[in-house]
PDB file of C-alpha atoms in Angstrom:
ATOM      1  CA  MET O  20     -20.359   6.459  -8.972  1.00 40.00           C
ATOM      2  CA  ALA O  21     -20.241   9.393  -7.412  1.00 46.00           C
ATOM      3  CA  ASP O  22     -16.779  11.470  -7.284  1.00 58.00           C
ATOM      4  CA  ARG O  23     -14.571  10.863  -4.710  1.00 66.00           C
ATOM      5  CA  SER O  24     -13.775  13.943  -2.466  1.00 92.00           C
ATOM      6  CA  PHE O  25     -10.821  14.515  -0.045  1.00 95.00           C
ATOM      7  CA  VAL O  26     -11.279  16.365   3.677  1.00 96.00           C
ATOM      8  CA  VAL O  27      -8.309  17.203   6.399  1.00 96.00           C
ATOM      9  CA  GLU O  28      -8.729  17.400  10.070  1.00 95.00           C
ATOM     10  CA  ARG O  29      -7.183  16.579  13.135  1.00 96.00           C
ATOM     11  CA  ALA O  30      -8.778  13.591  14.185  1.00 96.00           C
ATOM     12  CA  SER O  31     -11.933  14.191  16.753  1.00 93.00           C
ATOM     13  CA  ASN O  32     -11.552  11.011  19.081  1.00 93.00           C
ATOM     14  CA  GLY O  33      -9.086   7.692  18.961  1.00 91.00           C
ATOM     15  CA  ARG O  34     -11.295   5.198  17.442  1.00 93.00           C
ATOM     16  CA  SER O  35     -10.253   5.492  13.696  1.00 94.00           C
ATOM     17  CA  LYS O  36      -7.711   3.531  11.903  1.00 95.00           C
ATOM     18  CA  CYS O  37      -5.312   3.980   8.967  1.00 95.00           C
ATOM     19  CA  LYS O  38      -6.759   2.190   6.214  1.00 94.00           C
ATOM     20  CA  LYS O  39      -3.045   2.395   5.022  1.00 94.00           C
ATOM     21  CA  SER O  40      -0.533   1.380   8.135  1.00 93.00           C
ATOM     22  CA  LYS O  41      -3.266  -0.300   9.777  1.00 94.00           C
ATOM     23  CA  GLU O  42      -2.571   2.203  13.326  1.00 94.00           C
ATOM     24  CA  LYS O  43      -4.391   3.693  15.300  1.00 96.00           C
ATOM     25  CA  ILE O  44      -5.094   7.689  14.572  1.00 96.00           C
ATOM     26  CA  ALA O  45      -5.351   8.940  18.067  1.00 96.00           C
ATOM     27  CA  LYS O  46      -6.996  12.024  19.494  1.00 96.00           C
ATOM     28  CA  GLY O  47      -5.690  15.239  17.559  1.00 95.00           C
ATOM     29  CA  GLU O  48      -3.648  13.856  15.047  1.00 96.00           C
ATOM     30  CA  LEU O  49      -3.943  15.266  11.687  1.00 97.00           C
ATOM     31  CA  ARG O  50      -5.445  12.833   8.963  1.00 96.00           C
ATOM     32  CA  ILE O  51      -6.907  12.561   5.249  1.00 96.00           C
ATOM     33  CA  GLY O  52      -9.760  11.150   4.483  1.00 95.00           C
ATOM     34  CA  SER O  53     -11.217  10.027   1.021  1.00 94.00           C
ATOM     35  CA  ILE O  54     -14.888  10.126   0.990  1.00 93.00           C
ATOM     36  CA  GLY O  55     -17.151   7.926  -1.829  1.00 90.00           C
ATOM     37  CA  PRO O  56     -19.950   5.747  -1.695  1.00 90.00           C
ATOM     38  CA  ASN O  57     -20.660   3.667   1.106  1.00 90.00           C
ATOM     39  CA  PRO O  58     -19.921   0.308  -0.055  1.00 89.00           C
ATOM     40  CA  PHE O  59     -21.927  -1.288   2.310  1.00 91.00           C
ATOM     41  CA  LYS O  60     -25.212   0.839   2.067  1.00 89.00           C
ATOM     42  CA  ASP O  61     -27.587   1.013  -1.063  1.00 88.00           C
ATOM     43  CA  ASP O  62     -29.271   4.563  -0.039  1.00 90.00           C
ATOM     44  CA  GLY O  63     -26.404   6.179  -1.347  1.00 85.00           C
ATOM     45  CA  SER O  64     -24.726   7.258   1.191  1.00 91.00           C
ATOM     46  CA  LEU O  65     -21.189   8.364   1.818  1.00 93.00           C
ATOM     47  CA  MET O  66     -18.490   6.859   3.794  1.00 93.00           C
ATOM     48  CA  THR O  67     -15.208   8.456   4.882  1.00 94.00           C
ATOM     49  CA  THR O  68     -12.159   6.468   5.061  1.00 94.00           C
ATOM     50  CA  TRP O  69      -8.941   7.857   6.999  1.00 96.00           C
ATOM     51  CA  TYR O  70      -5.193   8.040   6.707  1.00 96.00           C
ATOM     52  CA  LYS O  71      -2.206   9.412   8.228  1.00 96.00           C
ATOM     53  CA  VAL O  72      -0.718  12.396   6.202  1.00 94.00           C
ATOM     54  CA  SER O  73       2.163  10.020   4.572  1.00 93.00           C
ATOM     55  CA  PRO O  74       0.560   6.413   3.734  1.00 94.00           C
ATOM     56  CA  PHE O  75      -2.194   8.668   2.600  1.00 94.00           C
ATOM     57  CA  PHE O  76       0.292   9.938  -0.039  1.00 91.00           C
ATOM     58  CA  GLN O  77       1.758   7.004  -0.790  1.00 91.00           C
ATOM     59  CA  MET O  78      -1.434   5.147  -1.238  1.00 91.00           C
ATOM     60  CA  GLN O  79      -2.121   7.724  -4.017  1.00 89.00           C
ATOM     61  CA  LEU O  80       0.910   7.689  -5.497  1.00 89.00           C
ATOM     62  CA  ARG O  81      -0.408   3.301  -6.156  1.00 89.00           C
ATOM     63  CA  GLN O  82      -3.235   3.884  -7.538  1.00 86.00           C
ATOM     64  CA  ARG O  83      -4.709   3.374 -11.269  1.00 88.00           C
ATOM     65  CA  LYS O  84      -4.239   6.636 -13.416  1.00 85.00           C
ATOM     66  CA  THR O  85      -7.931   7.003 -13.837  1.00 86.00           C
ATOM     67  CA  THR O  86      -8.390   7.590 -10.213  1.00 86.00           C
ATOM     68  CA  LYS O  87      -9.076  10.997  -9.026  1.00 88.00           C
ATOM     69  CA  LYS O  88      -6.347  11.955  -6.863  1.00 89.00           C
ATOM     70  CA  VAL O  89      -5.538  15.213  -5.072  1.00 90.00           C
ATOM     71  CA  GLU O  90      -3.906  17.607  -7.190  1.00 89.00           C
ATOM     72  CA  SER O  91      -3.943  20.878  -5.643  1.00 90.00           C
ATOM     73  CA  ILE O  92      -4.963  21.721  -1.707  1.00 91.00           C
ATOM     74  CA  ASP O  93      -8.217  23.001  -3.138  1.00 92.00           C
ATOM     75  CA  ASP O  94      -9.116  19.438  -3.282  1.00 92.00           C
ATOM     76  CA  LEU O  95      -8.641  19.292   0.289  1.00 94.00           C
ATOM     77  CA  GLN O  96     -11.668  20.189   2.402  1.00 94.00           C
ATOM     78  CA  HIS O  97     -11.794  21.867   5.664  1.00 93.00           C
ATOM     79  CA  PHE O  98      -7.749  23.101   5.164  1.00 94.00           C
ATOM     80  CA  GLU O  99      -7.825  26.293   5.249  1.00 94.00           C
ATOM     81  CA  GLU O 100      -9.223  25.785   8.967  1.00 94.00           C
ATOM     82  CA  LEU O 101      -5.904  24.080  10.272  1.00 94.00           C
ATOM     83  CA  SER O 102      -3.072  25.703  11.999  1.00 94.00           C
ATOM     84  CA  SER O 103      -0.811  27.230   9.793  1.00 94.00           C
ATOM     85  CA  GLU O 104       2.041  24.175  10.937  1.00 96.00           C
ATOM     86  CA  ASP O 105      -0.668  21.699  10.410  1.00 94.00           C
ATOM     87  CA  GLN O 106      -0.687  23.576   6.862  1.00 94.00           C
ATOM     88  CA  LYS O 107       2.736  23.364   6.141  1.00 96.00           C
ATOM     89  CA  THR O 108       2.885  19.970   6.804  1.00 95.00           C
ATOM     90  CA  VAL O 109       0.213  19.201   4.529  1.00 95.00           C
ATOM     91  CA  GLN O 110       1.394  21.159   1.788  1.00 94.00           C
ATOM     92  CA  ASP O 111       5.082  19.781   2.111  1.00 93.00           C
ATOM     93  CA  ALA O 112       3.399  16.252   2.234  1.00 93.00           C
ATOM     94  CA  LEU O 113       1.434  16.925  -1.347  1.00 92.00           C
ATOM     95  CA  GLU O 114       4.544  18.290  -3.036  1.00 91.00           C
ATOM     96  CA  ASP O 115       6.660  15.393  -2.666  1.00 91.00           C
ATOM     97  CA  PHE O 116       3.583  13.687  -3.811  1.00 90.00           C
ATOM     98  CA  LEU O 117       3.105  15.693  -6.621  1.00 88.00           C
ATOM     99  CA  SER O 118       7.107  15.850  -7.669  1.00 88.00           C
ATOM    100  CA  GLN O 119       6.856  11.304  -7.586  1.00 85.00           C
ATOM    101  CA  LYS O 120       3.799  11.442  -9.086  1.00 73.00           C
ATOM    102  CA  ASP O 121       5.034  11.941 -12.775  1.00 67.00           C
ATOM    103  CA  GLN O 122       7.980   9.851 -12.609  1.00 66.00           C
ATOM    104  CA  PRO O 123       8.166   5.833 -14.070  1.00 62.00           C
ATOM    105  CA  LYS O 124       7.828   3.533 -11.362  1.00 61.00           C
ATOM    106  CA  PRO O 125      10.366   1.263 -11.537  1.00 61.00           C
ATOM    107  CA  LYS O 126       9.587  -2.614 -12.513  1.00 63.00           C
ATOM    108  CA  GLU O 127      10.368  -5.621  -9.980  1.00 64.00           C
ATOM    109  CA  LYS O 128      12.170  -8.227 -11.409  1.00 65.00           C
ATOM    110  CA  LYS O 129      10.299 -11.322 -11.124  1.00 68.00           C
ATOM    111  CA  LYS O 130      12.303 -13.750  -9.016  1.00 69.00           C
ATOM    112  CA  LYS O 131      13.349 -16.936 -10.557  1.00 67.00           C
ATOM    113  CA  LYS O 132      12.440 -20.074  -7.688  1.00 67.00           C
ATOM    114  CA  LYS O 133      15.965 -21.641  -6.742  1.00 66.00           C
ATOM    115  CA  ARG O 134      15.510 -25.390  -7.730  1.00 64.00           C
ATOM    116  CA  GLY O 135      18.190 -27.941  -5.430  1.00 60.00           C
ATOM    117  CA  ARG O 136      20.550 -30.752  -7.113  1.00 62.00           C
ATOM    118  CA  GLY O 137      19.315 -32.902  -9.423  1.00 56.00           C
ATOM    119  CA  GLY O 138      15.925 -30.266 -11.123  1.00 55.00           C
ATOM    120  CA  GLY O 139      13.906 -30.627  -7.868  1.00 54.00           C
ATOM    121  CA  GLY O 140      10.710 -32.449  -9.368  1.00 57.00           C
ATOM    122  CA  GLY O 141      12.237 -35.446 -11.164  1.00 60.00           C
ATOM    123  CA  THR O 142      10.584 -38.366 -11.548  1.00 65.00           C
ATOM    124  CA  VAL O 143      12.301 -41.409  -9.429  1.00 63.00           C
ATOM    125  CA  THR O 144      11.190 -44.460 -10.583  1.00 67.00           C
ATOM    126  CA  ALA O 145      12.964 -48.342  -9.495  1.00 65.00           C
ATOM    127  CA  SER O 146      15.465 -48.327 -11.425  1.00 62.00           C
ATOM    128  CA  THR O 147      17.021 -45.452 -10.390  1.00 61.00           C
ATOM    129  CA  ALA O 148      16.706 -46.014  -6.821  1.00 62.00           C
ATOM    130  CA  ARG O 149      17.849 -48.615  -7.204  1.00 61.00           C
ATOM    131  CA  GLU O 150      20.743 -47.762  -8.546  1.00 62.00           C
ATOM    132  CA  GLY O 151      21.453 -45.080  -6.179  1.00 62.00           C
ATOM    133  CA  ARG O 152      21.435 -47.475  -2.938  1.00 61.00           C
ATOM    134  CA  LEU O 153      23.728 -49.960  -4.571  1.00 57.00           C
ATOM    135  CA  GLY O 154      25.857 -47.078  -5.387  1.00 58.00           C
ATOM    136  CA  ASP O 155      25.866 -45.554  -1.708  1.00 58.00           C
ATOM    137  CA  LYS O 156      26.420 -49.459  -0.765  1.00 58.00           C
ATOM    138  CA  ALA O 157      29.744 -49.886  -3.050  1.00 57.00           C
ATOM    139  CA  THR O 158      31.319 -47.115  -1.501  1.00 56.00           C
ATOM    140  CA  ALA O 159      30.370 -47.779   1.819  1.00 56.00           C
ATOM    141  CA  ARG O 160      31.864 -51.586   0.903  1.00 59.00           C
ATOM    142  CA  GLN O 161      35.100 -49.203  -0.640  1.00 60.00           C
ATOM    143  CA  ARG O 162      35.738 -47.334   2.183  1.00 60.00           C
ATOM    144  CA  GLY O 163      34.948 -49.825   4.893  1.00 59.00           C
TER     145      GLY O 163
END
């Protein structure tokens, strides 16, 4: 499998979608692409998967330790071609990502399933059903 590389640019048209947020990336909007092997072709061609800046780094936080990640600005192709404002936006997002990357992830506690009264999954036999009906009739007679 070929090494992944990354590219940053302004969208040339409005057809691409962010892989993580599923939102359209508008023409001229800043985007980061992950370039990897094309799974749809066997000829070794490459494919770019596009992300908005913030979702890109959120995605990077969730990846396996062995997956190649952006470690510095040098990992982003075409970074030098961006305006100084765009460079600052990407640099700030990268610094934020790098500060969060080495922090341990909080473990999510599994939610316990709530059970209704009576255990929820017990077997109802003829005798227990009869007792329930008789109990209800006896209670009704006492009230009436």
